[in-house]
mmCIF file with all atom_site columns, C-alpha atoms in Angstrom:
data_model
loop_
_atom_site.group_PDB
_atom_site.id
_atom_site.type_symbol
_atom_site.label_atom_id
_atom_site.label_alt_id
_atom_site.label_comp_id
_atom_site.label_asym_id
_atom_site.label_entity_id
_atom_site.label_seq_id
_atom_site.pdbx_PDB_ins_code
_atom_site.Cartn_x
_atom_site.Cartn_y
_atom_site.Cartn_z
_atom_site.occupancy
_atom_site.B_iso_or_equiv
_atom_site.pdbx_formal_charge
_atom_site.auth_seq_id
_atom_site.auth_comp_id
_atom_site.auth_asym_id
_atom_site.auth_atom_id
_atom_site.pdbx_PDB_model_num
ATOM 1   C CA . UNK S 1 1   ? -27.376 -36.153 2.808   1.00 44.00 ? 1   UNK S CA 1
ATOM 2   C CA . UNK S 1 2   ? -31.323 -35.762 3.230   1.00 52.00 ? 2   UNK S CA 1
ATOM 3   C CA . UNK S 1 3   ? -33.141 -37.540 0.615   1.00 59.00 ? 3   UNK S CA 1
ATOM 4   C CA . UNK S 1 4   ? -36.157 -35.299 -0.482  1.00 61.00 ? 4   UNK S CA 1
ATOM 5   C CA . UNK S 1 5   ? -35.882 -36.249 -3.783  1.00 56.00 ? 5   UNK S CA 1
ATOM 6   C CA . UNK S 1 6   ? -39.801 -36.016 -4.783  1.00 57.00 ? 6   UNK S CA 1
ATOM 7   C CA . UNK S 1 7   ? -40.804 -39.276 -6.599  1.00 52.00 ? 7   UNK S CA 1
ATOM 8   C CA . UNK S 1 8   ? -42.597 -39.369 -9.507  1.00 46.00 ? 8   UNK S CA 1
ATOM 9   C CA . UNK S 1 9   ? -46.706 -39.821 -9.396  1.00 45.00 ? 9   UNK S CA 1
ATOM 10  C CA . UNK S 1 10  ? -49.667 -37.301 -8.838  1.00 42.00 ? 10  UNK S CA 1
ATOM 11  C CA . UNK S 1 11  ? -49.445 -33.124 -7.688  1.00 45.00 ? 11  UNK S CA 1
ATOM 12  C CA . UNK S 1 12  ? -50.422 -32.856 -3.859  1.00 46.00 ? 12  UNK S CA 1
ATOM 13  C CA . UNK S 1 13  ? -53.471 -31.980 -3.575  1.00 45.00 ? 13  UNK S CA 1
ATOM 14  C CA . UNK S 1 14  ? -54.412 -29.142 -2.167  1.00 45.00 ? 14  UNK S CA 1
ATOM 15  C CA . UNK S 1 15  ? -56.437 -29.302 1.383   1.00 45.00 ? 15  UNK S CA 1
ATOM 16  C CA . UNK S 1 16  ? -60.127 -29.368 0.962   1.00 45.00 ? 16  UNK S CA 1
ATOM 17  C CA . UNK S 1 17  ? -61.359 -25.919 2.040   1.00 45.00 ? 17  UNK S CA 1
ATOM 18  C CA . UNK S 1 18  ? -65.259 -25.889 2.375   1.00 50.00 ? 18  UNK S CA 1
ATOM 19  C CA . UNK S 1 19  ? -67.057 -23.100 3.075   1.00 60.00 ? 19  UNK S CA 1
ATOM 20  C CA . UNK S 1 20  ? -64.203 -21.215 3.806   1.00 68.00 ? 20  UNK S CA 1
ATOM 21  C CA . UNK S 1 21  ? -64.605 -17.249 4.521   1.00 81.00 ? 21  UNK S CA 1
ATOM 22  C CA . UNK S 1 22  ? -64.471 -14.925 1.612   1.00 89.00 ? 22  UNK S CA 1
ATOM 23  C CA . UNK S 1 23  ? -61.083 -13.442 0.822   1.00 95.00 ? 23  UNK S CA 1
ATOM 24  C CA . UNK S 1 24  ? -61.191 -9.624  1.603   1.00 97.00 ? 24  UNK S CA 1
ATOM 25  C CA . UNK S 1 25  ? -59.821 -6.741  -0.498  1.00 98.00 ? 25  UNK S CA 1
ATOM 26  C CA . UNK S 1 26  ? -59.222 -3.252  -0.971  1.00 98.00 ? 26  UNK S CA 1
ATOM 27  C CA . UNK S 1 27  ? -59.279 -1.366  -3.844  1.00 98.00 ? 27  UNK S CA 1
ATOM 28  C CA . UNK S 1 28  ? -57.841 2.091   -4.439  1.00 97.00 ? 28  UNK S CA 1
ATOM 29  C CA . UNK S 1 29  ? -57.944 3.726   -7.652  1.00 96.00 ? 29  UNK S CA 1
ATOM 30  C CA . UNK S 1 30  ? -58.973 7.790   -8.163  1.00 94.00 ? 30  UNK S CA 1
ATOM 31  C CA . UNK S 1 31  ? -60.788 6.795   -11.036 1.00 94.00 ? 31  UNK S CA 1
ATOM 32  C CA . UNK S 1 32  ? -64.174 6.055   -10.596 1.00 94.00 ? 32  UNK S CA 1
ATOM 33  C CA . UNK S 1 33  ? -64.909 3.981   -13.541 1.00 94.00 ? 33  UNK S CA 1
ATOM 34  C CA . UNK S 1 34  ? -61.835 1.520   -13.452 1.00 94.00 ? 34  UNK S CA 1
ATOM 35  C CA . UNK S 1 35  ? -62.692 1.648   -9.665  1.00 95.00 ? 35  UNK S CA 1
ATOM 36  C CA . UNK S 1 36  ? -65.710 -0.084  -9.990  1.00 96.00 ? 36  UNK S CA 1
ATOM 37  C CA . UNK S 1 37  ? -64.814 -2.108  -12.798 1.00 96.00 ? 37  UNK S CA 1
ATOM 38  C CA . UNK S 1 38  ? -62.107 -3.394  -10.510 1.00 97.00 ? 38  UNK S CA 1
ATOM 39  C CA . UNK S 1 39  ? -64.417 -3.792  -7.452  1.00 97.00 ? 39  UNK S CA 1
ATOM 40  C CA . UNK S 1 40  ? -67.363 -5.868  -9.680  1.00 97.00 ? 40  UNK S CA 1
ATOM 41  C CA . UNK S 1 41  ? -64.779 -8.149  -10.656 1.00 97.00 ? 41  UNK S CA 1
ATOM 42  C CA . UNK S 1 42  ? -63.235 -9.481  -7.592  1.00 97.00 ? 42  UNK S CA 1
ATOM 43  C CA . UNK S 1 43  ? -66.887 -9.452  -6.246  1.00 97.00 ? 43  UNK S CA 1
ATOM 44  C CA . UNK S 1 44  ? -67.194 -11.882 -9.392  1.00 96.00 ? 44  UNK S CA 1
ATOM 45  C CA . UNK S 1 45  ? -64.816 -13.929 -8.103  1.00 96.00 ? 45  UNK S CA 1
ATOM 46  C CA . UNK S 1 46  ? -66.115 -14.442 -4.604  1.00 96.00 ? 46  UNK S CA 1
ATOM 47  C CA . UNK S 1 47  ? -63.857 -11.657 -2.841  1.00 97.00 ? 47  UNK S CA 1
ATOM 48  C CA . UNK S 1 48  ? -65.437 -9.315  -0.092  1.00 97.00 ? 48  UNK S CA 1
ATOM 49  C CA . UNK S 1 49  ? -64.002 -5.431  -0.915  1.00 97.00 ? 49  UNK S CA 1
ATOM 50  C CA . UNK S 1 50  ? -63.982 -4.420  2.481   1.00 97.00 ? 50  UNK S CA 1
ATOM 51  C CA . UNK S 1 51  ? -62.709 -0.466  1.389   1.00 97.00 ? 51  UNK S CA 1
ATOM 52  C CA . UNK S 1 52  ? -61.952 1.646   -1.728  1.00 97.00 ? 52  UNK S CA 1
ATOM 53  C CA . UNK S 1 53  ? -59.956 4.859   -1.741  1.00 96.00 ? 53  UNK S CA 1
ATOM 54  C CA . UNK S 1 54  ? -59.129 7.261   -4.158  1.00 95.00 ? 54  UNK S CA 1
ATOM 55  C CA . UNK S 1 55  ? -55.631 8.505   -3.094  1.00 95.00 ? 55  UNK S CA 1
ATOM 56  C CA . UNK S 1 56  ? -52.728 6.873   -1.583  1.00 94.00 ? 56  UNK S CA 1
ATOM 57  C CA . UNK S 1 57  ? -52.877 8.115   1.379   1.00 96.00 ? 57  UNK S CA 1
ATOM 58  C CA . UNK S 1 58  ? -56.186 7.001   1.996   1.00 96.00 ? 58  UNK S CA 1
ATOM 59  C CA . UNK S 1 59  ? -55.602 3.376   0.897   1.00 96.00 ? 59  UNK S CA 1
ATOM 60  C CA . UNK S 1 60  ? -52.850 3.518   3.470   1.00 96.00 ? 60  UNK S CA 1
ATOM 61  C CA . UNK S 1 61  ? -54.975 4.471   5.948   1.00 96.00 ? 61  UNK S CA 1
ATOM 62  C CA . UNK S 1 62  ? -57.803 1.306   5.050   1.00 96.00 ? 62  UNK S CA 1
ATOM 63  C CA . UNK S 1 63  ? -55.116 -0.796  4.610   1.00 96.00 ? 63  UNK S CA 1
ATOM 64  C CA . UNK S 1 64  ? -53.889 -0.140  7.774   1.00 96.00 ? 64  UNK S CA 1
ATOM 65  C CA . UNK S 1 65  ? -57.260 -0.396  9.912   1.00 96.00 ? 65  UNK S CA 1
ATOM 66  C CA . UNK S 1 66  ? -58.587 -3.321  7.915   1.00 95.00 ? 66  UNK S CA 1
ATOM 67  C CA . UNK S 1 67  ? -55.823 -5.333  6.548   1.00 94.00 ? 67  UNK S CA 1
ATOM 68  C CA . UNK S 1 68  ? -57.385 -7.124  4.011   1.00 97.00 ? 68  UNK S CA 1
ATOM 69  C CA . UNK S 1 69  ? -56.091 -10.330 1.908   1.00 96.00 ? 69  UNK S CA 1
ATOM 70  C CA . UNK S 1 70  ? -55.030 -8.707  -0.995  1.00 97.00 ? 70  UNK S CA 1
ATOM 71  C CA . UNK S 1 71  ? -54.706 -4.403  -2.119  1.00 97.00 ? 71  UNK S CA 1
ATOM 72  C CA . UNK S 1 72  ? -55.250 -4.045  -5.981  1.00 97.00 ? 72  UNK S CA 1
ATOM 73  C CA . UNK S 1 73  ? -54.221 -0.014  -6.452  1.00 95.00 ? 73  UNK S CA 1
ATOM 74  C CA . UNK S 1 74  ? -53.372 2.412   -9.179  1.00 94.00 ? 74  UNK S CA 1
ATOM 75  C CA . UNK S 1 75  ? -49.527 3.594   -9.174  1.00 91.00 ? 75  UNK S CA 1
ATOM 76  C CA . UNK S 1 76  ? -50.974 6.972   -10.474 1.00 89.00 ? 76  UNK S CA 1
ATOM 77  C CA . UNK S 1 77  ? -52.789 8.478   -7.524  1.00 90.00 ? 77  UNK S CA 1
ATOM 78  C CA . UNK S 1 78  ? -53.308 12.131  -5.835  1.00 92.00 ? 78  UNK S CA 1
ATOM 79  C CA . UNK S 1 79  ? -51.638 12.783  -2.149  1.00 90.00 ? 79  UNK S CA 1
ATOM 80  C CA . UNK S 1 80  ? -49.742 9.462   -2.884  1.00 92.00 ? 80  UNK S CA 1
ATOM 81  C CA . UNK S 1 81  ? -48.208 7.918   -5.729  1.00 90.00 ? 81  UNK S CA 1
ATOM 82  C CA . UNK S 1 82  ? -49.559 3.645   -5.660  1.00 91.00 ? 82  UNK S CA 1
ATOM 83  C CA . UNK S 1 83  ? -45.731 2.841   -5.534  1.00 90.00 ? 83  UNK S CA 1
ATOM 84  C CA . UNK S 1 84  ? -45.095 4.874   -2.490  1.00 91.00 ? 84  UNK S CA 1
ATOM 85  C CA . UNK S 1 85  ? -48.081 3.692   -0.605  1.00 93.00 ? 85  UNK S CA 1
ATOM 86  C CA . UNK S 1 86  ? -46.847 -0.193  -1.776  1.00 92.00 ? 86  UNK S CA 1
ATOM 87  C CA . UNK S 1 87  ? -43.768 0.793   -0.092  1.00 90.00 ? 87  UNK S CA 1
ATOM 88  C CA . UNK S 1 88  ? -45.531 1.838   2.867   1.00 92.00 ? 88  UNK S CA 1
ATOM 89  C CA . UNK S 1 89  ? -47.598 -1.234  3.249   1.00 93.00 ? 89  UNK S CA 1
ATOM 90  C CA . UNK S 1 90  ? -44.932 -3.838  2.321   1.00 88.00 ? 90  UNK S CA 1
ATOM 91  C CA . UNK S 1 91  ? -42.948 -2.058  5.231   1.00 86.00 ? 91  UNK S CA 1
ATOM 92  C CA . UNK S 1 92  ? -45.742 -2.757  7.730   1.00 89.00 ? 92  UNK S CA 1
ATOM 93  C CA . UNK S 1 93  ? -46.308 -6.412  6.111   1.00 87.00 ? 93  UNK S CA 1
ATOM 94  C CA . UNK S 1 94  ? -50.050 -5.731  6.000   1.00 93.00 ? 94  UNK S CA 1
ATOM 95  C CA . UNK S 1 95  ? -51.093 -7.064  2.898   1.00 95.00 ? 95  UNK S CA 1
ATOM 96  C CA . UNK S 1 96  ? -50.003 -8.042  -1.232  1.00 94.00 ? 96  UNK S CA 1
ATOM 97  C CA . UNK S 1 97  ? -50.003 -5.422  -3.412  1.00 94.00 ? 97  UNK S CA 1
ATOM 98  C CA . UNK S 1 98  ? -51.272 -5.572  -7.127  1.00 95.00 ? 98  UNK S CA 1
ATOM 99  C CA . UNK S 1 99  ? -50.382 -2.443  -9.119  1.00 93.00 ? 99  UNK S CA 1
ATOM 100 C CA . UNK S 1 100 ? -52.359 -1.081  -11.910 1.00 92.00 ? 100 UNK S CA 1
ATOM 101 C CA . UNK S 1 101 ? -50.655 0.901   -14.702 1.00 87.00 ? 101 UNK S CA 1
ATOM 102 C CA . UNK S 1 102 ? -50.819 2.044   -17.941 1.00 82.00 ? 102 UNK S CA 1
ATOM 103 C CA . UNK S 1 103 ? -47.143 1.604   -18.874 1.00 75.00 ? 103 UNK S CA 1
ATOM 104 C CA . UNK S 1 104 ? -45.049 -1.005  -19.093 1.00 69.00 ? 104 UNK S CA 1
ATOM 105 C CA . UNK S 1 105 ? -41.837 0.649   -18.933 1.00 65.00 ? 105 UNK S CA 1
ATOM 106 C CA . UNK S 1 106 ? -38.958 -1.214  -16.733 1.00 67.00 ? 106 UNK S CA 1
ATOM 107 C CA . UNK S 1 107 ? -37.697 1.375   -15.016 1.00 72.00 ? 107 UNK S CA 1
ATOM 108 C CA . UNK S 1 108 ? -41.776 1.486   -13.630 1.00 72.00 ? 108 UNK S CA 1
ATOM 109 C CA . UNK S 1 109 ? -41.736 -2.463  -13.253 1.00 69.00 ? 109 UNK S CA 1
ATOM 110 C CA . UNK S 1 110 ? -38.635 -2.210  -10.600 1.00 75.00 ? 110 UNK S CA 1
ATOM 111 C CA . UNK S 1 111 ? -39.530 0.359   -8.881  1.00 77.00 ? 111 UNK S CA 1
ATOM 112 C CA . UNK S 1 112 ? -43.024 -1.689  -8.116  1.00 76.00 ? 112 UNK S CA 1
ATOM 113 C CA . UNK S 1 113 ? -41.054 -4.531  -7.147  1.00 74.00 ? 113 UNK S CA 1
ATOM 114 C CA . UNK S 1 114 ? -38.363 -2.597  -5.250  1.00 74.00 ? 114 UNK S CA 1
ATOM 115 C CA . UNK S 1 115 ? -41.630 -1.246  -2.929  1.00 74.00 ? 115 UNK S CA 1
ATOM 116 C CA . UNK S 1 116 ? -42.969 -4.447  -2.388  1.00 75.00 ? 116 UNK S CA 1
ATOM 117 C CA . UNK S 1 117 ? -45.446 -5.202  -4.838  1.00 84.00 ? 117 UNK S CA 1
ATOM 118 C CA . UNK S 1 118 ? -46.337 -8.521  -5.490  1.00 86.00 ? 118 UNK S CA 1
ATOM 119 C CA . UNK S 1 119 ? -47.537 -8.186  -9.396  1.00 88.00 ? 119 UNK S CA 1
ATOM 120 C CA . UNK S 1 120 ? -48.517 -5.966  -11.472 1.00 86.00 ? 120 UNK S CA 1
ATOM 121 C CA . UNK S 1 121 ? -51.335 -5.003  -14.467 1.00 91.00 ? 121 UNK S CA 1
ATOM 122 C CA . UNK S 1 122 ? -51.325 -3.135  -17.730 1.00 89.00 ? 122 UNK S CA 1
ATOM 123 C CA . UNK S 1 123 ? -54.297 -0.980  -18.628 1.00 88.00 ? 123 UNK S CA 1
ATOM 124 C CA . UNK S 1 124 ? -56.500 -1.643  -20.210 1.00 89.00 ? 124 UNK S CA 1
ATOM 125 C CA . UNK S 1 125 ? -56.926 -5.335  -18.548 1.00 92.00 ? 125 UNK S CA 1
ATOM 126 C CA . UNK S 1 126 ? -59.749 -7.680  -18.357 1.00 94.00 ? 126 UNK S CA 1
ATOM 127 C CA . UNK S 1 127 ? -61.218 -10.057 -15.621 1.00 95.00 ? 127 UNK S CA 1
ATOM 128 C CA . UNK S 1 128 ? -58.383 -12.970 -17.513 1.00 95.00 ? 128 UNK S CA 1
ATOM 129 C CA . UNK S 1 129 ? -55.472 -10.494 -16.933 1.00 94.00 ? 129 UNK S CA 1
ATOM 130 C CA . UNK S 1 130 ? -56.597 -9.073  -13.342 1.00 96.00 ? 130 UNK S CA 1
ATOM 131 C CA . UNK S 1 131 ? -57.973 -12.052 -10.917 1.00 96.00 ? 131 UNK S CA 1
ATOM 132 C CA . UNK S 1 132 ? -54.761 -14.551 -12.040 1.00 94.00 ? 132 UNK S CA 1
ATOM 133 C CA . UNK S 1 133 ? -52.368 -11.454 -10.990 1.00 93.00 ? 133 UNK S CA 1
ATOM 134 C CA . UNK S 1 134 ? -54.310 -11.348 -7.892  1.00 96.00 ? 134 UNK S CA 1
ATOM 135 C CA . UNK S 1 135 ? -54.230 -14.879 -6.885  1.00 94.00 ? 135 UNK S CA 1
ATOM 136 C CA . UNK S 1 136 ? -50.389 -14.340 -7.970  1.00 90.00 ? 136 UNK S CA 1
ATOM 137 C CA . UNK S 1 137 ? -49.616 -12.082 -5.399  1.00 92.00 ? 137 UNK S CA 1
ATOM 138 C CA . UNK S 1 138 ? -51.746 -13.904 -2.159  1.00 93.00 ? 138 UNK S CA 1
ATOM 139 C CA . UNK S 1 139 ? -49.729 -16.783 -2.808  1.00 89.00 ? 139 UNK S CA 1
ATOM 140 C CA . UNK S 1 140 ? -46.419 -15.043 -3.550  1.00 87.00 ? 140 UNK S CA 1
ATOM 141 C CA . UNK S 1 141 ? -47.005 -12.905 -0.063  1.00 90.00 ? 141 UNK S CA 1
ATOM 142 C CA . UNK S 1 142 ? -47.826 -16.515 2.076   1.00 88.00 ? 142 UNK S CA 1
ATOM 143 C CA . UNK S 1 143 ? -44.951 -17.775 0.431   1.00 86.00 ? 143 UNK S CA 1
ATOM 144 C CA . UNK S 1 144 ? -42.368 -14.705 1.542   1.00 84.00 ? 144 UNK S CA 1
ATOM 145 C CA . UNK S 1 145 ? -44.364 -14.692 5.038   1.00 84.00 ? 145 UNK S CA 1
ATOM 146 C CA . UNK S 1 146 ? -43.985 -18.393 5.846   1.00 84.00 ? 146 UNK S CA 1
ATOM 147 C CA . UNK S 1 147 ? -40.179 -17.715 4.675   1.00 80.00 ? 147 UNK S CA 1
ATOM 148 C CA . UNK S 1 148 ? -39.612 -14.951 6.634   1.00 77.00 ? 148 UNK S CA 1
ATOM 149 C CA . UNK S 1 149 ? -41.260 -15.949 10.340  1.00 74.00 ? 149 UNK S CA 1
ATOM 150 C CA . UNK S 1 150 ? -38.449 -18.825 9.506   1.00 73.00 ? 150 UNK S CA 1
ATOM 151 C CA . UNK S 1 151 ? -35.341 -16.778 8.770   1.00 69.00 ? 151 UNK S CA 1
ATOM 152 C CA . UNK S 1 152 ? -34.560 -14.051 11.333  1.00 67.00 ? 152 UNK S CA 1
ATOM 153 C CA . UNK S 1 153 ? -31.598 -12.657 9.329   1.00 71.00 ? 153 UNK S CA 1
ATOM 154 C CA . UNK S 1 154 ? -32.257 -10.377 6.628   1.00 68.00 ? 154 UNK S CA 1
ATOM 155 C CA . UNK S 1 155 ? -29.217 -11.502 4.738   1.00 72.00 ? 155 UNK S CA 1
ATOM 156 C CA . UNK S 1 156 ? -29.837 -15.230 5.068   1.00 78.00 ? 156 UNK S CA 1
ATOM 157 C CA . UNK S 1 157 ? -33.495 -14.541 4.412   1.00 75.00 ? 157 UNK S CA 1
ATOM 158 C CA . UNK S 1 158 ? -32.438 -12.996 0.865   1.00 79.00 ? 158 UNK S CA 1
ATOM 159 C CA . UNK S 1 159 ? -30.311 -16.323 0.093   1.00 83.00 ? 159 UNK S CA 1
ATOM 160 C CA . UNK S 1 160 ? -33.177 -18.867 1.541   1.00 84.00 ? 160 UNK S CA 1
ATOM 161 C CA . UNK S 1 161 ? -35.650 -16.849 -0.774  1.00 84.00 ? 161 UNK S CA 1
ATOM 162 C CA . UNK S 1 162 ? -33.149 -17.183 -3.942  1.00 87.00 ? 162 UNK S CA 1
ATOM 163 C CA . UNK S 1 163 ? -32.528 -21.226 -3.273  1.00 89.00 ? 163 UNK S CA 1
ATOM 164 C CA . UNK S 1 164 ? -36.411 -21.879 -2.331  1.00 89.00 ? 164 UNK S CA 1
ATOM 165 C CA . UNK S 1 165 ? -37.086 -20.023 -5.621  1.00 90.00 ? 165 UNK S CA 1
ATOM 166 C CA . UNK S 1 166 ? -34.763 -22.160 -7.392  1.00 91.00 ? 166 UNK S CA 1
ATOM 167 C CA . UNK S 1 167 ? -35.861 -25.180 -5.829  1.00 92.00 ? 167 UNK S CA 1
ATOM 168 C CA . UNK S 1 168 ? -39.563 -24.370 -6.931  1.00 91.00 ? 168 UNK S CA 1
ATOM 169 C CA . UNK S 1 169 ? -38.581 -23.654 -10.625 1.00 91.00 ? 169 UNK S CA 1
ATOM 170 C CA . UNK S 1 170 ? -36.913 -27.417 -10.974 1.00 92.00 ? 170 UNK S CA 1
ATOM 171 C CA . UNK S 1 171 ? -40.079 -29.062 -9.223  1.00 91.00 ? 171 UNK S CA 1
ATOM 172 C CA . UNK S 1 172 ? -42.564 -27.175 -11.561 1.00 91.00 ? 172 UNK S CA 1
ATOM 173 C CA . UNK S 1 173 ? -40.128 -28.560 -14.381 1.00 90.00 ? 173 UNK S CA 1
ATOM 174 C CA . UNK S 1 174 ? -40.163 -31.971 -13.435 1.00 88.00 ? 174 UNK S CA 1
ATOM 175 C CA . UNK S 1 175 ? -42.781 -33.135 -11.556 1.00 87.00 ? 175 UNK S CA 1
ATOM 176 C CA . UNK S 1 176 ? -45.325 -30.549 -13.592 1.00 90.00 ? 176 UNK S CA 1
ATOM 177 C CA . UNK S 1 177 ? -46.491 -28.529 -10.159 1.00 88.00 ? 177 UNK S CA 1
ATOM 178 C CA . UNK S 1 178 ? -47.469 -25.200 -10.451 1.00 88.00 ? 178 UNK S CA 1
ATOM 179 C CA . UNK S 1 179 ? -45.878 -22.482 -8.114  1.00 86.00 ? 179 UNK S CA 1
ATOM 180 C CA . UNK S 1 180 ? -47.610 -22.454 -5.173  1.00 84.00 ? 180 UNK S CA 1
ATOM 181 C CA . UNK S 1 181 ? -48.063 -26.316 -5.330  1.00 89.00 ? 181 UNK S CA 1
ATOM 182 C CA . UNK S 1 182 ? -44.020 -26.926 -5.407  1.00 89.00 ? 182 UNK S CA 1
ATOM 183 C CA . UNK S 1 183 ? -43.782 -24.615 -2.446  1.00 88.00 ? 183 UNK S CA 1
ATOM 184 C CA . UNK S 1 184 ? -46.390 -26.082 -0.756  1.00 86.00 ? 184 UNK S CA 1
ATOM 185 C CA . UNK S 1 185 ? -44.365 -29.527 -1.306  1.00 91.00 ? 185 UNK S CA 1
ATOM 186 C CA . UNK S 1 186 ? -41.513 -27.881 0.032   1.00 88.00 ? 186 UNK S CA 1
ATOM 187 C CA . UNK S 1 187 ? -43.194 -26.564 3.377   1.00 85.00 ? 187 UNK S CA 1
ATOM 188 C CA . UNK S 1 188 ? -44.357 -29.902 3.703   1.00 87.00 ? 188 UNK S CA 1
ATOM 189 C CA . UNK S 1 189 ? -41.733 -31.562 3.828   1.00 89.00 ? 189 UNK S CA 1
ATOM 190 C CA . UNK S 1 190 ? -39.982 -28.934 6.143   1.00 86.00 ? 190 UNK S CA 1
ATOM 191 C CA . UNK S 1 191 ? -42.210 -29.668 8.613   1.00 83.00 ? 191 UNK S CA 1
ATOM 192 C CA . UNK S 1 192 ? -42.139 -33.561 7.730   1.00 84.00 ? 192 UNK S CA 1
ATOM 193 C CA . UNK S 1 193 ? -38.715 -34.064 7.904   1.00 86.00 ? 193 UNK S CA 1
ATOM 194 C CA . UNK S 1 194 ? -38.112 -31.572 10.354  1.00 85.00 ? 194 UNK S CA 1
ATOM 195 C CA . UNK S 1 195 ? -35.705 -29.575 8.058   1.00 86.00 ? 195 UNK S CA 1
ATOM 196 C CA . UNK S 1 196 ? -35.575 -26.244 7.490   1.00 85.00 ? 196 UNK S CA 1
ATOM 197 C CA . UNK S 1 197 ? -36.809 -24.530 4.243   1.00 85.00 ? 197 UNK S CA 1
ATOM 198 C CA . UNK S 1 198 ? -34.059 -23.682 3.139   1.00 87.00 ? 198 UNK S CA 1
ATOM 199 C CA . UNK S 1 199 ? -32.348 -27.363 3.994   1.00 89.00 ? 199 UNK S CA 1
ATOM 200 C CA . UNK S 1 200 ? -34.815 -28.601 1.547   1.00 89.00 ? 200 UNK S CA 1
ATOM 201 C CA . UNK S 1 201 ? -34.976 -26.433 -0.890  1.00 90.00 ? 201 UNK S CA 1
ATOM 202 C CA . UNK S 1 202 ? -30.805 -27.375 -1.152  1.00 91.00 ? 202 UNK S CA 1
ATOM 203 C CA . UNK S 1 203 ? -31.425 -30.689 -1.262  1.00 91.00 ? 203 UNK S CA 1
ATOM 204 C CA . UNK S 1 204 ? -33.436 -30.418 -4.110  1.00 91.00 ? 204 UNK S CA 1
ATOM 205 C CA . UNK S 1 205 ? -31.493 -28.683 -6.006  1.00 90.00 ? 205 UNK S CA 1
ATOM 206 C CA . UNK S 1 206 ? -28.680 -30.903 -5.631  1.00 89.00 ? 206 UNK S CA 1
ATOM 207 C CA . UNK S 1 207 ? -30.692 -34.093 -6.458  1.00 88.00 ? 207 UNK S CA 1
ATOM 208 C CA . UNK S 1 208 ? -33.111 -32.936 -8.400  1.00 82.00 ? 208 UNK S CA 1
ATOM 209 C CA . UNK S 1 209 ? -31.305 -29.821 -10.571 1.00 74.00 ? 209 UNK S CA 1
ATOM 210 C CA . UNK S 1 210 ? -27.857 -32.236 -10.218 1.00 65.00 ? 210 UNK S CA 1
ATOM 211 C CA . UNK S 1 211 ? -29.744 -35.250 -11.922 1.00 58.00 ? 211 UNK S CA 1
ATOM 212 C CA . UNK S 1 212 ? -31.010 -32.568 -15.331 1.00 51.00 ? 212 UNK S CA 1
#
């Protein structure tokens, strides 16, 4: 068996980025008001929103032509419902979605996450509740990416997802990382050890989640 067992000691730090280029977005939302309230806030917070629509077919379209980092839209839209044009973009892997809603109802929640959104906010929401969803979803959509230009198979890509999930949960337990840290650790060592994802994420769980 691979040892990958991570030892105790400090997070990995993440690579020094510089001056690196703004993060660009889209935002689509048919009301005005929470439109621009969205837009000032990820200007806030350094992004470049590179389009806005106000109906899902629309965003589609931007999406499409611009592909920006990250798509924060309203599921409640004219032409287009935001779940149906999440759908549509997850399908063409162009970019994360963030969904805003006013309901928290589950039946809502799945079908967001059955189309390929990558999180999602309840109006009314602040700056605290919208930027951490956002950064939640870029990393989520690198992670799935980085899985997925791995794994060929659809099937095997569902199980590699479900261990490498696993194996994050036990390293943010133990060794204190936060998400995109532990899966940062394991890509690492993937490419380190010359293993597979998935190969580590299994040998984690048996040596690390065997060990609890």
């Amino acid at each position: 068996m691979v040892d990958v067992k991570p030892s105790a000691g400090p997070a990995p730090e993440a690579p020094a980025t510089g001056t690196r280029p703004k993060r660009r977005a889209v935002v689509a939302e048919d009301e005005a008001l929470i439109r621009m309230d969205v837009v000032e806030t990820l200007r806030e917070a350094g992004f470049d929103v590179v389009g806005e629509a106000g109906d899902g077919e629309q965003a589609v379209a931007l999406v499409t032509e611009l592909k920006p980092d990250v798509v924060v839209m309203d599921v409640k839209m004219p032409n287009l419902d935001g779940i149906s044009a999440a759908e549509r973009i997850g399908k063409a892997h162009l970019a994360p979605v963030v969904l805003l809603t006013a309901f928290s109802q589950t039946e809502l929640v799945e079908r967001a996450r059955d189309a390929g959104a990558m999180a999602y906010v309840i109006k009314p929401f602040s700056p605290a509740d919208l930027l951490p969803a956002v950064e939640i979803a870029i990393s989520r959509y690198a992670q799935i990416t980085a899985l997925e230009s791995e794994v060929a198979d659809l099937a095997e890509r569902f199980e590699t997802r479900k261990r490498v999930d696993r194996a994050k949960g036990l390293l943010m337990t133990k060794m204190g990382l936060t998400e995109p840290e532990a899966f940062r650790w394991i890509q690492k060592t993937s490419m380190d050890r010359r293993l597979t994802m998935r190969e580590v994420a299994d040998a984690v769980i048996d040596q690390v989640g065997g060990a609890a």
